Amino acid sequence: VWLVRRAWWVAVLPAAALLFNLGYIASMVRLPDLGVERGYDLRMASLNVNGFRRLGKRAFTAREIAHLAAREGIDVFCMQEFQDDGQVPADSIASFFAGRMPYFVRDRGEAVLSRFPIVRHGSVNFPQTNNGYLWADLDLGRDTVRVISVHLQTSGISSLRRRFRKAHDRDAPVDLMLGEVERNSRRRVEQVEQIRALIDSTRYPLVLAGDFNDMADKLSKSLQHERTQRAQMQAVLRAIPAGVIAVDRGGVVSQINPEAVRLLGLRSGR
């Protein structure tokens, strides 16, 4: 009766608007996949464990990480810099995780722990570096999933600065750090190409995880740290009323404040 008394297009407009916007609605609202087989709910974690030394003793650190993994319901755990010793061997470390993830493979510094059976595994050590990757094929029942735990080349800035400060008692210059980054960037590209070849040759689902060592971020932080240190040092030297001259182990002047310049009769900037 309402349609008879009112214009028919008033009732049709809402239905037409809904019809024309079905694509947008489908993209915004997740509808159930009726009759479609669901995928796997796989909880994964990746951590550079740094030899299990972050919390003190190796066994204590490993247990704490295992408790966290169990609390979070982790199914597959990729680890980098997995190191053991005579007191706490690799099998003992793996036993801390065995309640949730009984399957374990390890090669050099890479390790994979899994709740699912590991049917195959292999590893590659990148040339001219301690980095590498470990791959493991997991049997999930209906399918096989390959997991790759990788530790890519870092920028090398941190170790360069430690070596340079130990040898010269001052921070490494920027041009030396940039050269180190350039060399390690080339190594990093070669490492990524090897991993890409493995990914392209894999026939089933694959998960890539690990420590990718963000070189750009580390370089930016290192340069910013150096600039901050230099600015702080210059501010302190300018505030000292007496003349101050600092030399490195080679006898080269590394710092001189304005008062020392004035007393020695030097021209500023020289």
Coordinates of C-alpha atoms in Angstrom, one line a residue:
V1 CA 0.0 0.0 0.0
W2 CA 2.9 2.3 0.9
L3 CA 4.4 1.8 -2.6
V4 CA 1.2 2.6 -4.3
R5 CA 0.7 5.9 -2.3
R6 CA 4.3 7.0 -2.6
A7 CA 6.5 7.4 -5.6
W8 CA 8.0 4.0 -6.4
W9 CA 11.5 5.4 -6.9
V10 CA 11.7 6.4 -3.2
A11 CA 11.8 2.6 -2.3
V12 CA 14.1 1.6 -5.1
L13 CA 16.8 4.2 -4.4
P14 CA 18.2 2.6 -1.2
A15 CA 18.3 -0.8 -2.9
A16 CA 20.1 0.6 -5.9
A17 CA 22.6 2.4 -3.8
L18 CA 23.3 -0.9 -1.9
L19 CA 23.7 -2.8 -5.2
F20 CA 26.1 -0.3 -6.8
N21 CA 28.3 -0.2 -3.6
L22 CA 28.6 -3.9 -3.1
G23 CA 32.3 -3.8 -4.2
Y24 CA 33.1 -1.1 -1.7
I25 CA 31.2 -2.9 1.1
A26 CA 33.0 -6.2 0.3
S27 CA 36.4 -4.5 0.6
M28 CA 35.5 -2.9 3.9
V29 CA 33.7 -5.8 5.6
R30 CA 35.2 -9.3 6.0
L31 CA 32.6 -11.9 5.3
P32 CA 32.9 -15.5 6.2
D33 CA 34.2 -17.9 3.5
L34 CA 31.4 -20.4 3.5
G35 CA 32.4 -23.7 2.0
V36 CA 36.0 -22.7 1.6
E37 CA 38.8 -24.5 3.4
R38 CA 40.5 -22.2 6.0
G39 CA 44.3 -21.6 6.0
Y40 CA 46.6 -22.3 8.9
D41 CA 46.8 -20.2 12.0
L42 CA 50.6 -20.1 12.6
R43 CA 52.1 -18.0 15.3
M44 CA 55.7 -17.2 14.6
A45 CA 58.5 -15.3 16.4
S46 CA 62.0 -14.3 15.4
L47 CA 64.7 -13.0 17.8
N48 CA 68.4 -12.4 17.7
V49 CA 69.1 -14.0 21.1
N50 CA 72.7 -12.6 21.2
G51 CA 74.1 -15.8 22.6
F52 CA 71.5 -15.9 25.4
R53 CA 73.5 -13.3 27.3
R54 CA 71.2 -10.4 27.7
L55 CA 69.8 -11.3 31.1
G56 CA 73.0 -12.6 32.6
K57 CA 73.7 -16.4 32.6
R58 CA 72.9 -18.3 29.5
A59 CA 70.5 -20.8 31.1
F60 CA 68.5 -18.1 32.8
T61 CA 68.1 -16.0 29.7
A62 CA 67.1 -19.1 27.6
R63 CA 64.5 -20.1 30.2
E64 CA 63.0 -16.6 30.3
I65 CA 62.7 -16.5 26.5
A66 CA 61.1 -20.0 26.6
H67 CA 58.5 -18.8 29.2
L68 CA 57.6 -15.8 27.0
A69 CA 57.2 -18.0 23.9
A70 CA 55.0 -20.4 25.8
R71 CA 52.9 -17.6 27.2
E72 CA 52.4 -16.1 23.7
G73 CA 51.6 -19.5 22.2
I74 CA 54.4 -19.4 19.7
D75 CA 54.3 -22.3 17.1
V76 CA 57.6 -21.6 15.3
F77 CA 60.6 -19.7 16.7
C78 CA 63.5 -18.5 14.5
M79 CA 66.6 -17.5 16.4
Q80 CA 69.8 -15.8 15.3
E81 CA 73.2 -15.8 17.2
F82 CA 72.2 -19.0 18.9
Q83 CA 75.3 -19.9 20.9
D84 CA 75.9 -22.6 23.5
D85 CA 78.8 -23.8 25.6
G86 CA 80.0 -26.8 27.6
Q87 CA 77.8 -26.0 30.6
V88 CA 74.7 -25.2 28.6
P89 CA 74.8 -27.2 25.3
A90 CA 72.3 -26.6 22.4
D91 CA 70.1 -29.6 23.4
S92 CA 69.7 -28.3 26.9
I93 CA 68.6 -24.9 25.5
A94 CA 66.2 -26.6 23.2
S95 CA 64.7 -28.6 26.1
F96 CA 63.5 -25.3 27.7
F97 CA 61.2 -24.9 24.6
A98 CA 60.3 -28.6 24.1
G99 CA 57.0 -28.4 25.9
R100 CA 55.5 -26.2 23.2
M101 CA 58.0 -26.8 20.3
P102 CA 59.6 -30.3 20.5
Y103 CA 61.3 -30.1 17.1
F104 CA 64.6 -28.4 16.8
V105 CA 67.3 -27.8 14.2
R106 CA 70.4 -25.7 14.5
D107 CA 73.4 -24.9 12.3
R108 CA 76.1 -22.4 13.3
G109 CA 74.3 -19.3 14.8
E110 CA 70.9 -20.1 13.3
A111 CA 68.1 -22.2 14.9
V112 CA 64.5 -23.1 14.3
L113 CA 62.2 -24.6 16.9
S114 CA 58.8 -25.9 15.9
R115 CA 55.5 -27.3 17.2
F116 CA 55.3 -29.2 13.8
P117 CA 57.6 -31.9 12.6
I118 CA 60.7 -30.7 10.6
V119 CA 61.0 -33.0 7.6
R120 CA 64.0 -31.3 5.9
H121 CA 66.4 -28.6 6.6
G122 CA 69.6 -27.0 5.3
S123 CA 71.8 -24.0 5.9
V124 CA 74.2 -21.6 4.0
N125 CA 77.0 -19.6 5.5
F126 CA 77.6 -16.4 3.5
P127 CA 81.2 -16.0 2.4
Q128 CA 83.6 -13.5 4.1
T129 CA 81.2 -13.1 7.0
N130 CA 79.7 -14.9 10.0
N131 CA 76.2 -14.4 8.7
G132 CA 74.0 -17.0 7.0
Y133 CA 70.6 -18.6 6.9
L134 CA 68.9 -21.8 7.9
W135 CA 65.8 -23.2 6.2
A136 CA 63.4 -25.8 7.6
D137 CA 60.4 -27.5 6.0
L138 CA 57.5 -28.1 8.4
D139 CA 54.9 -30.8 8.0
L140 CA 51.5 -29.1 8.8
G141 CA 49.5 -32.1 7.8
R142 CA 47.8 -31.0 4.6
D143 CA 50.7 -29.0 3.4
T144 CA 54.4 -28.2 3.8
V145 CA 55.6 -24.8 4.8
R146 CA 59.3 -23.7 4.5
V147 CA 60.6 -21.3 7.1
I148 CA 63.9 -19.4 6.5
S149 CA 65.7 -17.9 9.5
V150 CA 68.3 -15.4 8.2
H151 CA 70.9 -13.1 9.7
L152 CA 71.9 -10.5 7.1
Q153 CA 75.1 -8.5 7.0
T154 CA 75.2 -5.5 9.4
S155 CA 76.6 -2.1 8.6
G156 CA 79.7 -2.9 10.6
I157 CA 79.8 0.6 12.1
S158 CA 79.6 -0.5 15.7
S159 CA 82.5 -2.8 15.5
L160 CA 84.5 -0.3 13.4
R161 CA 84.0 2.4 16.0
R162 CA 85.1 0.0 18.8
R163 CA 88.3 -1.0 17.0
F164 CA 89.1 2.6 16.0
R165 CA 88.6 4.0 19.5
K166 CA 90.7 1.2 21.0
A167 CA 93.5 1.9 18.5
H168 CA 93.3 5.8 18.3
D169 CA 91.4 6.8 21.5
R170 CA 88.9 8.7 19.5
D171 CA 85.8 8.1 17.3
A172 CA 86.1 6.9 13.8
P173 CA 85.8 9.6 11.1
V174 CA 82.7 9.8 9.0
D175 CA 84.4 8.9 5.7
L176 CA 85.8 5.7 7.2
M177 CA 82.3 4.7 8.4
L178 CA 80.8 5.4 5.0
G179 CA 83.4 3.2 3.4
E180 CA 82.6 0.4 5.8
V181 CA 78.9 0.8 5.0
E182 CA 79.6 0.7 1.2
R183 CA 81.6 -2.6 1.5
N184 CA 79.0 -4.3 3.7
S185 CA 76.2 -3.0 1.5
R186 CA 77.7 -5.0 -1.5
R187 CA 77.9 -8.1 0.7
R188 CA 74.4 -7.6 1.8
V189 CA 73.1 -7.4 -1.8
E190 CA 74.9 -10.7 -2.6
Q191 CA 73.3 -12.3 0.5
V192 CA 69.8 -11.1 -0.5
E193 CA 70.3 -12.5 -4.1
Q194 CA 71.1 -16.0 -2.6
I195 CA 68.0 -15.9 -0.5
R196 CA 65.9 -14.7 -3.4
A197 CA 67.2 -17.7 -5.4
L198 CA 66.0 -20.1 -2.7
I199 CA 62.6 -18.4 -2.5
D200 CA 62.1 -18.7 -6.3
S201 CA 63.0 -22.4 -6.2
T202 CA 60.6 -23.2 -3.3
R203 CA 57.4 -24.9 -4.5
Y204 CA 55.2 -24.4 -1.4
P205 CA 54.3 -21.6 1.1
L206 CA 57.3 -19.9 2.6
V207 CA 57.9 -17.6 5.6
L208 CA 61.1 -15.4 5.7
A209 CA 62.1 -14.2 9.2
G210 CA 65.2 -13.2 11.0
D211 CA 67.6 -10.3 11.8
F212 CA 67.7 -8.2 8.7
N213 CA 70.0 -5.5 10.3
D214 CA 68.5 -2.3 9.1
M215 CA 71.7 -0.6 7.7
A216 CA 70.1 2.8 6.9
D217 CA 68.7 3.1 10.4
K218 CA 72.0 2.2 12.1
L219 CA 74.0 4.5 9.9
S220 CA 71.7 7.4 10.7
K221 CA 71.8 6.7 14.4
S222 CA 75.6 6.4 14.4
L223 CA 76.1 9.7 12.5
Q224 CA 73.6 11.4 14.7
H225 CA 75.4 10.1 17.8
E226 CA 78.8 11.3 16.5
R227 CA 77.4 14.8 15.7
T228 CA 75.8 15.0 19.2
Q229 CA 79.1 14.0 20.9
R230 CA 81.1 16.6 18.8
A231 CA 78.6 19.3 19.6
Q232 CA 78.7 18.5 23.3
M233 CA 82.5 18.4 23.3
Q234 CA 82.8 21.8 21.5
A235 CA 80.4 23.4 24.0
V236 CA 82.4 22.2 26.9
L237 CA 85.7 23.4 25.4
R238 CA 84.3 26.8 24.6
A239 CA 83.1 27.2 28.2
I240 CA 86.5 26.4 29.8
P241 CA 88.3 29.7 30.5
A242 CA 91.8 28.0 30.3
G243 CA 93.5 26.9 27.1
V244 CA 92.9 23.2 26.3
I245 CA 94.6 21.1 23.7
A246 CA 93.8 17.4 23.2
V247 CA 96.0 15.1 21.1
D248 CA 95.5 11.5 20.1
R249 CA 98.0 8.6 20.5
G250 CA 99.8 9.6 17.4
G251 CA 100.4 13.1 18.6
V252 CA 97.9 14.7 16.3
V253 CA 95.8 17.6 17.7
S254 CA 92.2 16.4 17.8
Q255 CA 90.6 19.2 19.9
I256 CA 91.6 22.8 20.8
N257 CA 89.4 25.5 22.4
P258 CA 89.2 29.2 21.5
E259 CA 91.3 30.2 24.6
A260 CA 94.2 28.0 23.5
V261 CA 94.0 29.5 20.0
R262 CA 94.2 33.0 21.5
L263 CA 97.1 32.2 23.8
L264 CA 99.1 30.5 21.0
G265 CA 98.4 33.4 18.6
L266 CA 96.8 31.1 16.1
R267 CA 94.2 32.1 13.6
S268 CA 90.7 30.6 14.1
G269 CA 90.0 27.7 11.8
R270 CA 93.6 26.6 11.5

